[in-house]
mmCIF file with all atom_site columns, N, CA and C in Angstrom:
data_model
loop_
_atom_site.group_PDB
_atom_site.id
_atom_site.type_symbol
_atom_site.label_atom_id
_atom_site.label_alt_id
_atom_site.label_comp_id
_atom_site.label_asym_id
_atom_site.label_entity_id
_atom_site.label_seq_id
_atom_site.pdbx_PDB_ins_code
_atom_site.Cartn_x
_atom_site.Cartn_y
_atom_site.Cartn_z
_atom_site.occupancy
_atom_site.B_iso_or_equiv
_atom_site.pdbx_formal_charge
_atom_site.auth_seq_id
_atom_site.auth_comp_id
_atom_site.auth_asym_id
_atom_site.auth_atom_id
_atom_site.pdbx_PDB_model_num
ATOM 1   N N  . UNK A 1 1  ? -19.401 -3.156  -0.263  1.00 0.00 ? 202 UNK A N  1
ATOM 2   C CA . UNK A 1 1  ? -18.299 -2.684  0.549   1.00 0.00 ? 202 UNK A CA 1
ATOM 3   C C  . UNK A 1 1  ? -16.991 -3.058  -0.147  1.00 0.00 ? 202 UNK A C  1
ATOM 4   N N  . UNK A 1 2  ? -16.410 -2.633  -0.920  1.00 0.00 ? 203 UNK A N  1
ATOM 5   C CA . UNK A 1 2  ? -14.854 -2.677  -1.599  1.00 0.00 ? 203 UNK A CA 1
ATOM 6   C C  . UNK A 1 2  ? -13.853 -2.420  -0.533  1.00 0.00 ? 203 UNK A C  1
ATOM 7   N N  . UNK A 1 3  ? -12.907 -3.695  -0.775  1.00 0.00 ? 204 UNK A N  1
ATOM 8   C CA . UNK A 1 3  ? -11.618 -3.545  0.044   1.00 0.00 ? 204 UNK A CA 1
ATOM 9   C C  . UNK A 1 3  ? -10.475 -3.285  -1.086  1.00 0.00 ? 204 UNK A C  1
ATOM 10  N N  . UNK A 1 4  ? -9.615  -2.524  -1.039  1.00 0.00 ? 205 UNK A N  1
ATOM 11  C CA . UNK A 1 4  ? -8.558  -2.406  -1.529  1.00 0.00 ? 205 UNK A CA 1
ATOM 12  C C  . UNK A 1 4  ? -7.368  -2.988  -0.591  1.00 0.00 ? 205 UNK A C  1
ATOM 13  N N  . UNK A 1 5  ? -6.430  -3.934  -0.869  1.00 0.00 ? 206 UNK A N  1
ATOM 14  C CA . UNK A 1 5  ? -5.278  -4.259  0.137   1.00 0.00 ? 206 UNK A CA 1
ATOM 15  C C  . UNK A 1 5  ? -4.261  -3.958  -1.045  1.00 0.00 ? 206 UNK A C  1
ATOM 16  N N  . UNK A 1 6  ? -3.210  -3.589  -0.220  1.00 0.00 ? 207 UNK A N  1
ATOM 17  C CA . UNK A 1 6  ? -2.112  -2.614  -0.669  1.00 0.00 ? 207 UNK A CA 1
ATOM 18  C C  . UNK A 1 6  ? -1.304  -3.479  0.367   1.00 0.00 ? 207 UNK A C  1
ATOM 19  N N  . UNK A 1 7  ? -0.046  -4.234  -0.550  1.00 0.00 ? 208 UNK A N  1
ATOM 20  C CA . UNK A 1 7  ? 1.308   -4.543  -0.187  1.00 0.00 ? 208 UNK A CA 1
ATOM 21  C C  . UNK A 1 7  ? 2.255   -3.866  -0.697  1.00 0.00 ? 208 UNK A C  1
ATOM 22  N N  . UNK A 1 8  ? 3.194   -3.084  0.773   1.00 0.00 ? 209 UNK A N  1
ATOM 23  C CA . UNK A 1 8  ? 3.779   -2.653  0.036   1.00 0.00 ? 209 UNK A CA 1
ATOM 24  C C  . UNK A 1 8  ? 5.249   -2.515  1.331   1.00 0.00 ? 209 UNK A C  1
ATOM 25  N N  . UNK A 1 9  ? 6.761   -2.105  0.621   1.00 0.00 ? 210 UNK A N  1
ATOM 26  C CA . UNK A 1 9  ? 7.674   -2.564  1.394   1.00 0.00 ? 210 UNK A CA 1
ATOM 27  C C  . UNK A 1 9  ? 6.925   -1.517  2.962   1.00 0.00 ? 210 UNK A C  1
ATOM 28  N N  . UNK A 1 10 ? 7.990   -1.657  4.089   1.00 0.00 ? 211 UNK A N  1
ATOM 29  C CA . UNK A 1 10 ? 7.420   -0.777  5.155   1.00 0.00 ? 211 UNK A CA 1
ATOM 30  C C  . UNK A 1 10 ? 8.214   0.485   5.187   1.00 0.00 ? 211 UNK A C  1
ATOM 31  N N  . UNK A 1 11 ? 7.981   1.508   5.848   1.00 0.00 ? 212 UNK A N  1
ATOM 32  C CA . UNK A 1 11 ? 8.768   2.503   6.258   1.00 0.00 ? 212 UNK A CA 1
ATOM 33  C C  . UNK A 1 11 ? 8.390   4.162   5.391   1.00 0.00 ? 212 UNK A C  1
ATOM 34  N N  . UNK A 1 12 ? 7.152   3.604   5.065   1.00 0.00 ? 213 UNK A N  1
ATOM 35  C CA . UNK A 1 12 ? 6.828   5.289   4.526   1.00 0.00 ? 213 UNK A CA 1
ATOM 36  C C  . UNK A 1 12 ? 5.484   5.588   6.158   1.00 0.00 ? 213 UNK A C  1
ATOM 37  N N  . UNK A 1 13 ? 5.725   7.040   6.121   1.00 0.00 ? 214 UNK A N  1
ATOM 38  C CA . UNK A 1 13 ? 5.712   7.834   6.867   1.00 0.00 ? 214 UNK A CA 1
ATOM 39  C C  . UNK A 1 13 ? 3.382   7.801   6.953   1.00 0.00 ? 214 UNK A C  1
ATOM 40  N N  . UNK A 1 14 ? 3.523   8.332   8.183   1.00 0.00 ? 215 UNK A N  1
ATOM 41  C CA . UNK A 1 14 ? 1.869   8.498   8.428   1.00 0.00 ? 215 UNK A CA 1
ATOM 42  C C  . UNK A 1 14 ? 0.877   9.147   7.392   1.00 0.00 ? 215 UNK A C  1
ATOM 43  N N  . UNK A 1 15 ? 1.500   10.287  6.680   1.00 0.00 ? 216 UNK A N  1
ATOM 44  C CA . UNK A 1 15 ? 1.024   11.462  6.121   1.00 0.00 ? 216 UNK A CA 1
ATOM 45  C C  . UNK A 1 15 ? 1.102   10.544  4.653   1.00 0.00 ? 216 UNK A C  1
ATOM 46  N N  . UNK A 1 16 ? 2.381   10.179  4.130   1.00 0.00 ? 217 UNK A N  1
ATOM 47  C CA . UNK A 1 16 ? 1.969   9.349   2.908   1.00 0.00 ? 217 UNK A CA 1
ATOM 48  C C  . UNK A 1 16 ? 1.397   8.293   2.862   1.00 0.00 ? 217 UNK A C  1
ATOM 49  N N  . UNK A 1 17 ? 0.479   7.571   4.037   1.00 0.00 ? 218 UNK A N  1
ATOM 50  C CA . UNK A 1 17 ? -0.289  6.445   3.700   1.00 0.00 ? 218 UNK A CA 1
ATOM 51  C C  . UNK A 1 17 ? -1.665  7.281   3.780   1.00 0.00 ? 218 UNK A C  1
ATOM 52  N N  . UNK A 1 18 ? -2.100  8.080   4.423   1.00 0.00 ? 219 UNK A N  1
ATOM 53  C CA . UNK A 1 18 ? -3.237  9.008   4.488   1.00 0.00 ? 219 UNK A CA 1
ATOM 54  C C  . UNK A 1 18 ? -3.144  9.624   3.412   1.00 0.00 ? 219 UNK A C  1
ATOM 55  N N  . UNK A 1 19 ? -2.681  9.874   2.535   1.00 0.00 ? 220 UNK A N  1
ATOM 56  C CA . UNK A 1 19 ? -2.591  10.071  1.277   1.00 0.00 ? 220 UNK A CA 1
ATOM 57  C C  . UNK A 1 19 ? -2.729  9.433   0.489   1.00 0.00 ? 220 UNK A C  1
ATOM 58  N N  . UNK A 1 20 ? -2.333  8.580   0.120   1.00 0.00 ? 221 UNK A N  1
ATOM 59  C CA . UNK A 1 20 ? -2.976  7.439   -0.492  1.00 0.00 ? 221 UNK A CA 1
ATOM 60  C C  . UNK A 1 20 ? -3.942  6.888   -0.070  1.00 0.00 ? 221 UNK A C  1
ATOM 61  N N  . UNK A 1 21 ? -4.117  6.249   1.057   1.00 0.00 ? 222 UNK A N  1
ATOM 62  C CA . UNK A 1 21 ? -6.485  5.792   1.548   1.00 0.00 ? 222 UNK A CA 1
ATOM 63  C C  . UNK A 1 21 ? -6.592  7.066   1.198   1.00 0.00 ? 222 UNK A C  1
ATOM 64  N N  . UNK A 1 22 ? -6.855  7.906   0.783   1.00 0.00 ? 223 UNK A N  1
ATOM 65  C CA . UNK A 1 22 ? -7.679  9.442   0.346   1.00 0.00 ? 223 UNK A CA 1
ATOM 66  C C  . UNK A 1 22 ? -7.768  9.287   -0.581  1.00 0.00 ? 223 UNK A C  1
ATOM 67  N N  . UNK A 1 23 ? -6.580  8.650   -1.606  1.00 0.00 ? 224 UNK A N  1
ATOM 68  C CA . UNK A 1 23 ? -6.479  8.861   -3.378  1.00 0.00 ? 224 UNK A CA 1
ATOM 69  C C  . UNK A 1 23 ? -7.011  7.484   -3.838  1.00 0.00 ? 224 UNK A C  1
ATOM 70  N N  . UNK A 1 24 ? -7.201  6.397   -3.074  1.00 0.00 ? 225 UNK A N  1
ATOM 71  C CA . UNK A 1 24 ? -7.863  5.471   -3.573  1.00 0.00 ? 225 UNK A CA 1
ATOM 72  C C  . UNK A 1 24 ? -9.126  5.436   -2.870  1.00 0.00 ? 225 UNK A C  1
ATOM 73  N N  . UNK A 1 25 ? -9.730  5.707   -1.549  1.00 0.00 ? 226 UNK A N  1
ATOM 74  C CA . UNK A 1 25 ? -10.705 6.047   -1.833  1.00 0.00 ? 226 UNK A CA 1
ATOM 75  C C  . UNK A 1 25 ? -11.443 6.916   -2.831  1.00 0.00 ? 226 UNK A C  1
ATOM 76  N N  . UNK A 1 26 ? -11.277 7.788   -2.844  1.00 0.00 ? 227 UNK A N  1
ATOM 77  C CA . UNK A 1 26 ? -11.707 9.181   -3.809  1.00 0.00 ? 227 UNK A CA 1
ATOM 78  C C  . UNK A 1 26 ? -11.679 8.391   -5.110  1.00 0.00 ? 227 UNK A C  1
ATOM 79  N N  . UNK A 1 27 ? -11.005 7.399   -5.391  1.00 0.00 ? 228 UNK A N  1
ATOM 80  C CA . UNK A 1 27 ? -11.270 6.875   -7.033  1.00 0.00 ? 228 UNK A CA 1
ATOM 81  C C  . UNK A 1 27 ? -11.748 5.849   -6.992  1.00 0.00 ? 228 UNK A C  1
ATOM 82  N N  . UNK A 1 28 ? -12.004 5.101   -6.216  1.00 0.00 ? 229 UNK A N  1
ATOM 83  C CA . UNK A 1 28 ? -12.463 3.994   -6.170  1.00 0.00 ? 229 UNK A CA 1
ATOM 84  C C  . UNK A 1 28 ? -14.489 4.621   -6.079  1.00 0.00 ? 229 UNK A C  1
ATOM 85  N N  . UNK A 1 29 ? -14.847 5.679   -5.466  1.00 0.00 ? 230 UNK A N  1
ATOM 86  C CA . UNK A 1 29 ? -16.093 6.290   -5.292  1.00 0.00 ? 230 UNK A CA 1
ATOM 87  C C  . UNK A 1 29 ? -16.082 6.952   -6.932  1.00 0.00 ? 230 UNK A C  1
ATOM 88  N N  . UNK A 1 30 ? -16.005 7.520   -7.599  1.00 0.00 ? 231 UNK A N  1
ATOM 89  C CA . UNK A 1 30 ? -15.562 7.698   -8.758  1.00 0.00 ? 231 UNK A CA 1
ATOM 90  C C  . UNK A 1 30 ? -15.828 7.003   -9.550  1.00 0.00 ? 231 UNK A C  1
ATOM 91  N N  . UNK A 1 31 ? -14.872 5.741   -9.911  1.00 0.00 ? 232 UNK A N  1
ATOM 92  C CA . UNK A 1 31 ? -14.970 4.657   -10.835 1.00 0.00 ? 232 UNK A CA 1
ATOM 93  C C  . UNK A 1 31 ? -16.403 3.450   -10.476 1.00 0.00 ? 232 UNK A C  1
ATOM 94  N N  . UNK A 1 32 ? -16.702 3.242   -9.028  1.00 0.00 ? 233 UNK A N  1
ATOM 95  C CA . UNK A 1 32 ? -17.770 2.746   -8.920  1.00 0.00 ? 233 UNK A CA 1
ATOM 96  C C  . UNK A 1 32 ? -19.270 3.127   -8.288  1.00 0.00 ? 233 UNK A C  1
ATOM 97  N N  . UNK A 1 33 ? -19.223 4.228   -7.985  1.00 0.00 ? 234 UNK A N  1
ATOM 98  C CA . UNK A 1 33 ? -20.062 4.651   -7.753  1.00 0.00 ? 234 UNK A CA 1
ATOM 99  C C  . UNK A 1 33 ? -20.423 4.955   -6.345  1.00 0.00 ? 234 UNK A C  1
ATOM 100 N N  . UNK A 1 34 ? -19.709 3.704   -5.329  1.00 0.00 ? 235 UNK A N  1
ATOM 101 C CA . UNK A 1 34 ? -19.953 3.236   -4.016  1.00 0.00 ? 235 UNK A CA 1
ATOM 102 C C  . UNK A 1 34 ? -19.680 4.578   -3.307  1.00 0.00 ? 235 UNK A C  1
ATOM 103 N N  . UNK A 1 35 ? -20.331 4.919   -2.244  1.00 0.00 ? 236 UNK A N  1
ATOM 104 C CA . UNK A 1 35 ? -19.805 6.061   -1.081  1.00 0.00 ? 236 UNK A CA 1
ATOM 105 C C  . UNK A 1 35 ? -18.439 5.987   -0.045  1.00 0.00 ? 236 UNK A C  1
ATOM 106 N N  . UNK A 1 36 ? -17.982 7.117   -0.095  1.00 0.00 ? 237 UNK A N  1
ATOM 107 C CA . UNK A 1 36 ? -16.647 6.872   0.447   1.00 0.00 ? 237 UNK A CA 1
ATOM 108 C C  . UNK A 1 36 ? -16.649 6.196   1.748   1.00 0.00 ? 237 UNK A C  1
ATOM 109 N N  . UNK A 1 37 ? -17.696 6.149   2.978   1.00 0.00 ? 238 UNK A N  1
ATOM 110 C CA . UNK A 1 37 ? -17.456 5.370   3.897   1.00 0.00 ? 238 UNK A CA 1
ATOM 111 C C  . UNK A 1 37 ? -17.735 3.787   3.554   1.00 0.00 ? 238 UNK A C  1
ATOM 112 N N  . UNK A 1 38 ? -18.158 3.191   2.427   1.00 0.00 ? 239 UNK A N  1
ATOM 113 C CA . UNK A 1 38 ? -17.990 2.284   2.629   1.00 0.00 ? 239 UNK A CA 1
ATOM 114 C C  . UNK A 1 38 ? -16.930 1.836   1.643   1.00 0.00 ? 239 UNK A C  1
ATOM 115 N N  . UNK A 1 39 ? -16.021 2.212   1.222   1.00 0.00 ? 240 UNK A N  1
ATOM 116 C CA . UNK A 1 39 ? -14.696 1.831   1.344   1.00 0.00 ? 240 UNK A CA 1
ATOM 117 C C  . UNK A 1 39 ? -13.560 1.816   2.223   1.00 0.00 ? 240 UNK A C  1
ATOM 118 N N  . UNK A 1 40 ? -12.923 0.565   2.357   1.00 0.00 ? 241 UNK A N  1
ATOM 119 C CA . UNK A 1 40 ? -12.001 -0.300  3.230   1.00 0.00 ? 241 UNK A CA 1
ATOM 120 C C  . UNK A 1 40 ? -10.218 -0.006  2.348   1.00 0.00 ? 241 UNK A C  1
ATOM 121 N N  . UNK A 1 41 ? -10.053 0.860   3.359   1.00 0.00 ? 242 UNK A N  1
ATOM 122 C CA . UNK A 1 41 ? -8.552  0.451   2.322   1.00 0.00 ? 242 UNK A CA 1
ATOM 123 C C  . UNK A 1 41 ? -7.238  -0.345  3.572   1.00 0.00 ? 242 UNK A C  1
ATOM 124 N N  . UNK A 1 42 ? -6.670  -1.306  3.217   1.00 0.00 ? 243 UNK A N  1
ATOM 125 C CA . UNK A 1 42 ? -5.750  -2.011  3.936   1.00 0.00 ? 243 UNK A CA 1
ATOM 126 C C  . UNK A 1 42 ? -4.425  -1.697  3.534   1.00 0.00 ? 243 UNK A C  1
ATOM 127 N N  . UNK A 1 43 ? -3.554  -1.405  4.637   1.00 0.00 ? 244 UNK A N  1
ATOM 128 C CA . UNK A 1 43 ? -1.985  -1.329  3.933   1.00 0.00 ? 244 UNK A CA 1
ATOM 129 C C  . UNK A 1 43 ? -1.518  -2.281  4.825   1.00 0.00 ? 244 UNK A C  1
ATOM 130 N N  . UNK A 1 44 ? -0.544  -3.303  4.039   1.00 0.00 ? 245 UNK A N  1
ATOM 131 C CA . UNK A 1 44 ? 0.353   -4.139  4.536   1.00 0.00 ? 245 UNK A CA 1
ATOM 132 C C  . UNK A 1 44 ? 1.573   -4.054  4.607   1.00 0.00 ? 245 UNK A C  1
ATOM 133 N N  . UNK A 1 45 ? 2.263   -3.536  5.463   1.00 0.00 ? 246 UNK A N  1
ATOM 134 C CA . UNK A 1 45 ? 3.788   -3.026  5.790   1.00 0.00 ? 246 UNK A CA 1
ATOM 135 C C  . UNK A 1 45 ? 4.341   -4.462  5.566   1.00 0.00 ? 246 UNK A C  1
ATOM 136 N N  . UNK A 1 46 ? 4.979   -4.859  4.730   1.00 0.00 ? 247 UNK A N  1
ATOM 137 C CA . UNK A 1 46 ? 5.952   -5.896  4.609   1.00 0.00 ? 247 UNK A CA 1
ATOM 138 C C  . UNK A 1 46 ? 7.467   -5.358  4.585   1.00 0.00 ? 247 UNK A C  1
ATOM 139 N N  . UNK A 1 47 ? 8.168   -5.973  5.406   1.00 0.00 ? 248 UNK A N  1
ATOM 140 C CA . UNK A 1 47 ? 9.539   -6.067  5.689   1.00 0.00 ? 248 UNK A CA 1
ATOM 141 C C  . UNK A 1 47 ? 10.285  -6.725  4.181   1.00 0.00 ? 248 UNK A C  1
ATOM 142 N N  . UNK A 1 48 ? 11.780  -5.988  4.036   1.00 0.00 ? 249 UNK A N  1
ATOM 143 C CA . UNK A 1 48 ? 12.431  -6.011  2.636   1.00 0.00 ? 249 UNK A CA 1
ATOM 144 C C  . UNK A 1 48 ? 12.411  -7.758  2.668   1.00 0.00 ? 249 UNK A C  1
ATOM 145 N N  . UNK A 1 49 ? 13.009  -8.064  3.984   1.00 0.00 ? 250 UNK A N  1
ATOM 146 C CA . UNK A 1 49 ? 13.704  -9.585  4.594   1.00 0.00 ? 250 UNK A CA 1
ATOM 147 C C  . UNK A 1 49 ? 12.086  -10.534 4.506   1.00 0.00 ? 250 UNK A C  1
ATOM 148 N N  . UNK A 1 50 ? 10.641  -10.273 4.301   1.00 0.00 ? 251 UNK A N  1
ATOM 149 C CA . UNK A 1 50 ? 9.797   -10.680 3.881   1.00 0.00 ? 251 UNK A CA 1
ATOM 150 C C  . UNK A 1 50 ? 9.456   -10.793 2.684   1.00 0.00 ? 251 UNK A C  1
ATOM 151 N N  . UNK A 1 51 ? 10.242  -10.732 1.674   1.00 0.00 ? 252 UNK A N  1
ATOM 152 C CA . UNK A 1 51 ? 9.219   -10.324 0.630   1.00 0.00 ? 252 UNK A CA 1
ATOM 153 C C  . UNK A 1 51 ? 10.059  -10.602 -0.655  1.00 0.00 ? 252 UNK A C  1
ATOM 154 N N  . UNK A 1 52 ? 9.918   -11.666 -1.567  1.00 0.00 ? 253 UNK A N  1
ATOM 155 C CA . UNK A 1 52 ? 10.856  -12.120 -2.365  1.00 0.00 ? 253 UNK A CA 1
ATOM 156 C C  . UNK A 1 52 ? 11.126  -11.670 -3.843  1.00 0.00 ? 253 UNK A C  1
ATOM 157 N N  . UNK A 1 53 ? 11.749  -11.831 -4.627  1.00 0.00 ? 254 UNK A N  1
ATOM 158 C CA . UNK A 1 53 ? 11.562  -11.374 -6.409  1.00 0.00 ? 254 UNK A CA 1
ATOM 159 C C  . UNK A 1 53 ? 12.634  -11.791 -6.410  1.00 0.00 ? 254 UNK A C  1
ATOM 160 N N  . UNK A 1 54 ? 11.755  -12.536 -7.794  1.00 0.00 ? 255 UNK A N  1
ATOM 161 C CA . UNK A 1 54 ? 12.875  -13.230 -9.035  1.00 0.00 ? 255 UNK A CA 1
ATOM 162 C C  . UNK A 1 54 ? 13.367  -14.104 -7.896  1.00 0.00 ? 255 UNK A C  1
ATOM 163 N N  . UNK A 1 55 ? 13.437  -14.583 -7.225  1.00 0.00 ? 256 UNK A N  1
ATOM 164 C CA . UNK A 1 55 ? 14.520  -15.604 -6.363  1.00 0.00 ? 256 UNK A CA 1
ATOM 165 C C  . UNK A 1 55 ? 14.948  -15.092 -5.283  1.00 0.00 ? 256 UNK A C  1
ATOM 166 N N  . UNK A 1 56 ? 15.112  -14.118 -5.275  1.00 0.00 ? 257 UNK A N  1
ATOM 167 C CA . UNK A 1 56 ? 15.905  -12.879 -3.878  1.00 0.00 ? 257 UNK A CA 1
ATOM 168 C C  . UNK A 1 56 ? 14.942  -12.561 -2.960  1.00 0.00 ? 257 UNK A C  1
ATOM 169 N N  . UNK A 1 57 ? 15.302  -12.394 -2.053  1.00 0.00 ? 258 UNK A N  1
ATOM 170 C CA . UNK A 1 57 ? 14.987  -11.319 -1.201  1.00 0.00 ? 258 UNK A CA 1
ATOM 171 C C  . UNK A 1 57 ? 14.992  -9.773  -1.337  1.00 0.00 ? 258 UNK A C  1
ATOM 172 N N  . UNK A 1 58 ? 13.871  -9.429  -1.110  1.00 0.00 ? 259 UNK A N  1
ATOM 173 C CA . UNK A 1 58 ? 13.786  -7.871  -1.864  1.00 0.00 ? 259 UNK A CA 1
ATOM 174 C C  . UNK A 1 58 ? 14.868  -7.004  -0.779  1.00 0.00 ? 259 UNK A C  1
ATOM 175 N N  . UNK A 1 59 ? 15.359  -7.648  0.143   1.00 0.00 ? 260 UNK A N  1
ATOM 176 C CA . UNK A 1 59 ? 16.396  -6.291  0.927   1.00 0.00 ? 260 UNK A CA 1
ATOM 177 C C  . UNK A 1 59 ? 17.689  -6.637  -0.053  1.00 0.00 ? 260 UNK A C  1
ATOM 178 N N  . UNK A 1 60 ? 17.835  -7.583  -0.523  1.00 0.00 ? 261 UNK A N  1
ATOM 179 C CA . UNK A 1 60 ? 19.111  -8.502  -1.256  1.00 0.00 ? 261 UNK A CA 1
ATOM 180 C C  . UNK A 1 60 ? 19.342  -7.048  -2.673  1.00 0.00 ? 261 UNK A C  1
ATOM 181 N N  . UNK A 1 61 ? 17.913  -7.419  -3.411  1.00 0.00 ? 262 UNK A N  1
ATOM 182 C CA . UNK A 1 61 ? 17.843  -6.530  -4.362  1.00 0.00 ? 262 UNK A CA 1
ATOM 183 C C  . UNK A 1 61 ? 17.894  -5.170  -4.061  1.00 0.00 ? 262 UNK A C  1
ATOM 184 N N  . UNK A 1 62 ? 17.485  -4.354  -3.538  1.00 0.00 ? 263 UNK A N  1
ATOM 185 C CA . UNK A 1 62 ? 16.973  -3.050  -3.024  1.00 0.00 ? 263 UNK A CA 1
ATOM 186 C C  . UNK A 1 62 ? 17.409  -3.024  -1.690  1.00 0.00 ? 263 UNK A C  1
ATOM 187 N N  . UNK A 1 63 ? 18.912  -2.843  -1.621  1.00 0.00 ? 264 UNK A N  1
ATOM 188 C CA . UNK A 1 63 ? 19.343  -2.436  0.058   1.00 0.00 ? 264 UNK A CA 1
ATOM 189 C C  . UNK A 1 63 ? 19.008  -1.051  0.512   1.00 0.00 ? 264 UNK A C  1
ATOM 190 N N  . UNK A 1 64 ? 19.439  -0.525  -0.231  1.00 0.00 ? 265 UNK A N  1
ATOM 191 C CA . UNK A 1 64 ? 19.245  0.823   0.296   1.00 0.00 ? 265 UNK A CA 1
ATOM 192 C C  . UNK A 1 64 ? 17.485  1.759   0.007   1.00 0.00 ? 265 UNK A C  1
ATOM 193 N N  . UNK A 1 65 ? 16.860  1.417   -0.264  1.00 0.00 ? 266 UNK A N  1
ATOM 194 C CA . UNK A 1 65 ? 15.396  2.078   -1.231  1.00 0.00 ? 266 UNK A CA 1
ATOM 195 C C  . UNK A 1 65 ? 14.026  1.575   -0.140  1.00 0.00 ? 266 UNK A C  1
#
């Protein structure tokens, strides 16, 4: 059973995360062989004000994006 977890900032839309679990399932069945229901894909909506680089805060770096 393969989990993929995916961090990533928050605020993309329903249709582009169903798009992506589709494109990593579909390659992840592909590259290992496993059947698509038993891949797990996780997305972690992290907030800009969560989430640090280089020293900053990623809303610090990337206000507007």
């Amino acid at each position: 059973m393969p989990v993929v977890r995916i961090d990533m900032f928050e605020g993309r839309d329903r249709e582009t995360k169903e798009e992506l679990v589709k494109s990593i399932t579909a390659e992840m069945v592909r590259i290992t062989g496993c059947g698509a229901a038993s891949v797990n894909v996780i997305i972690n909506n992290v907030a800009k004000d969560d989430w640090g680089l280089g020293g900053e805060l990623a809303s610090t770096k990337f206000p507007d994006s």
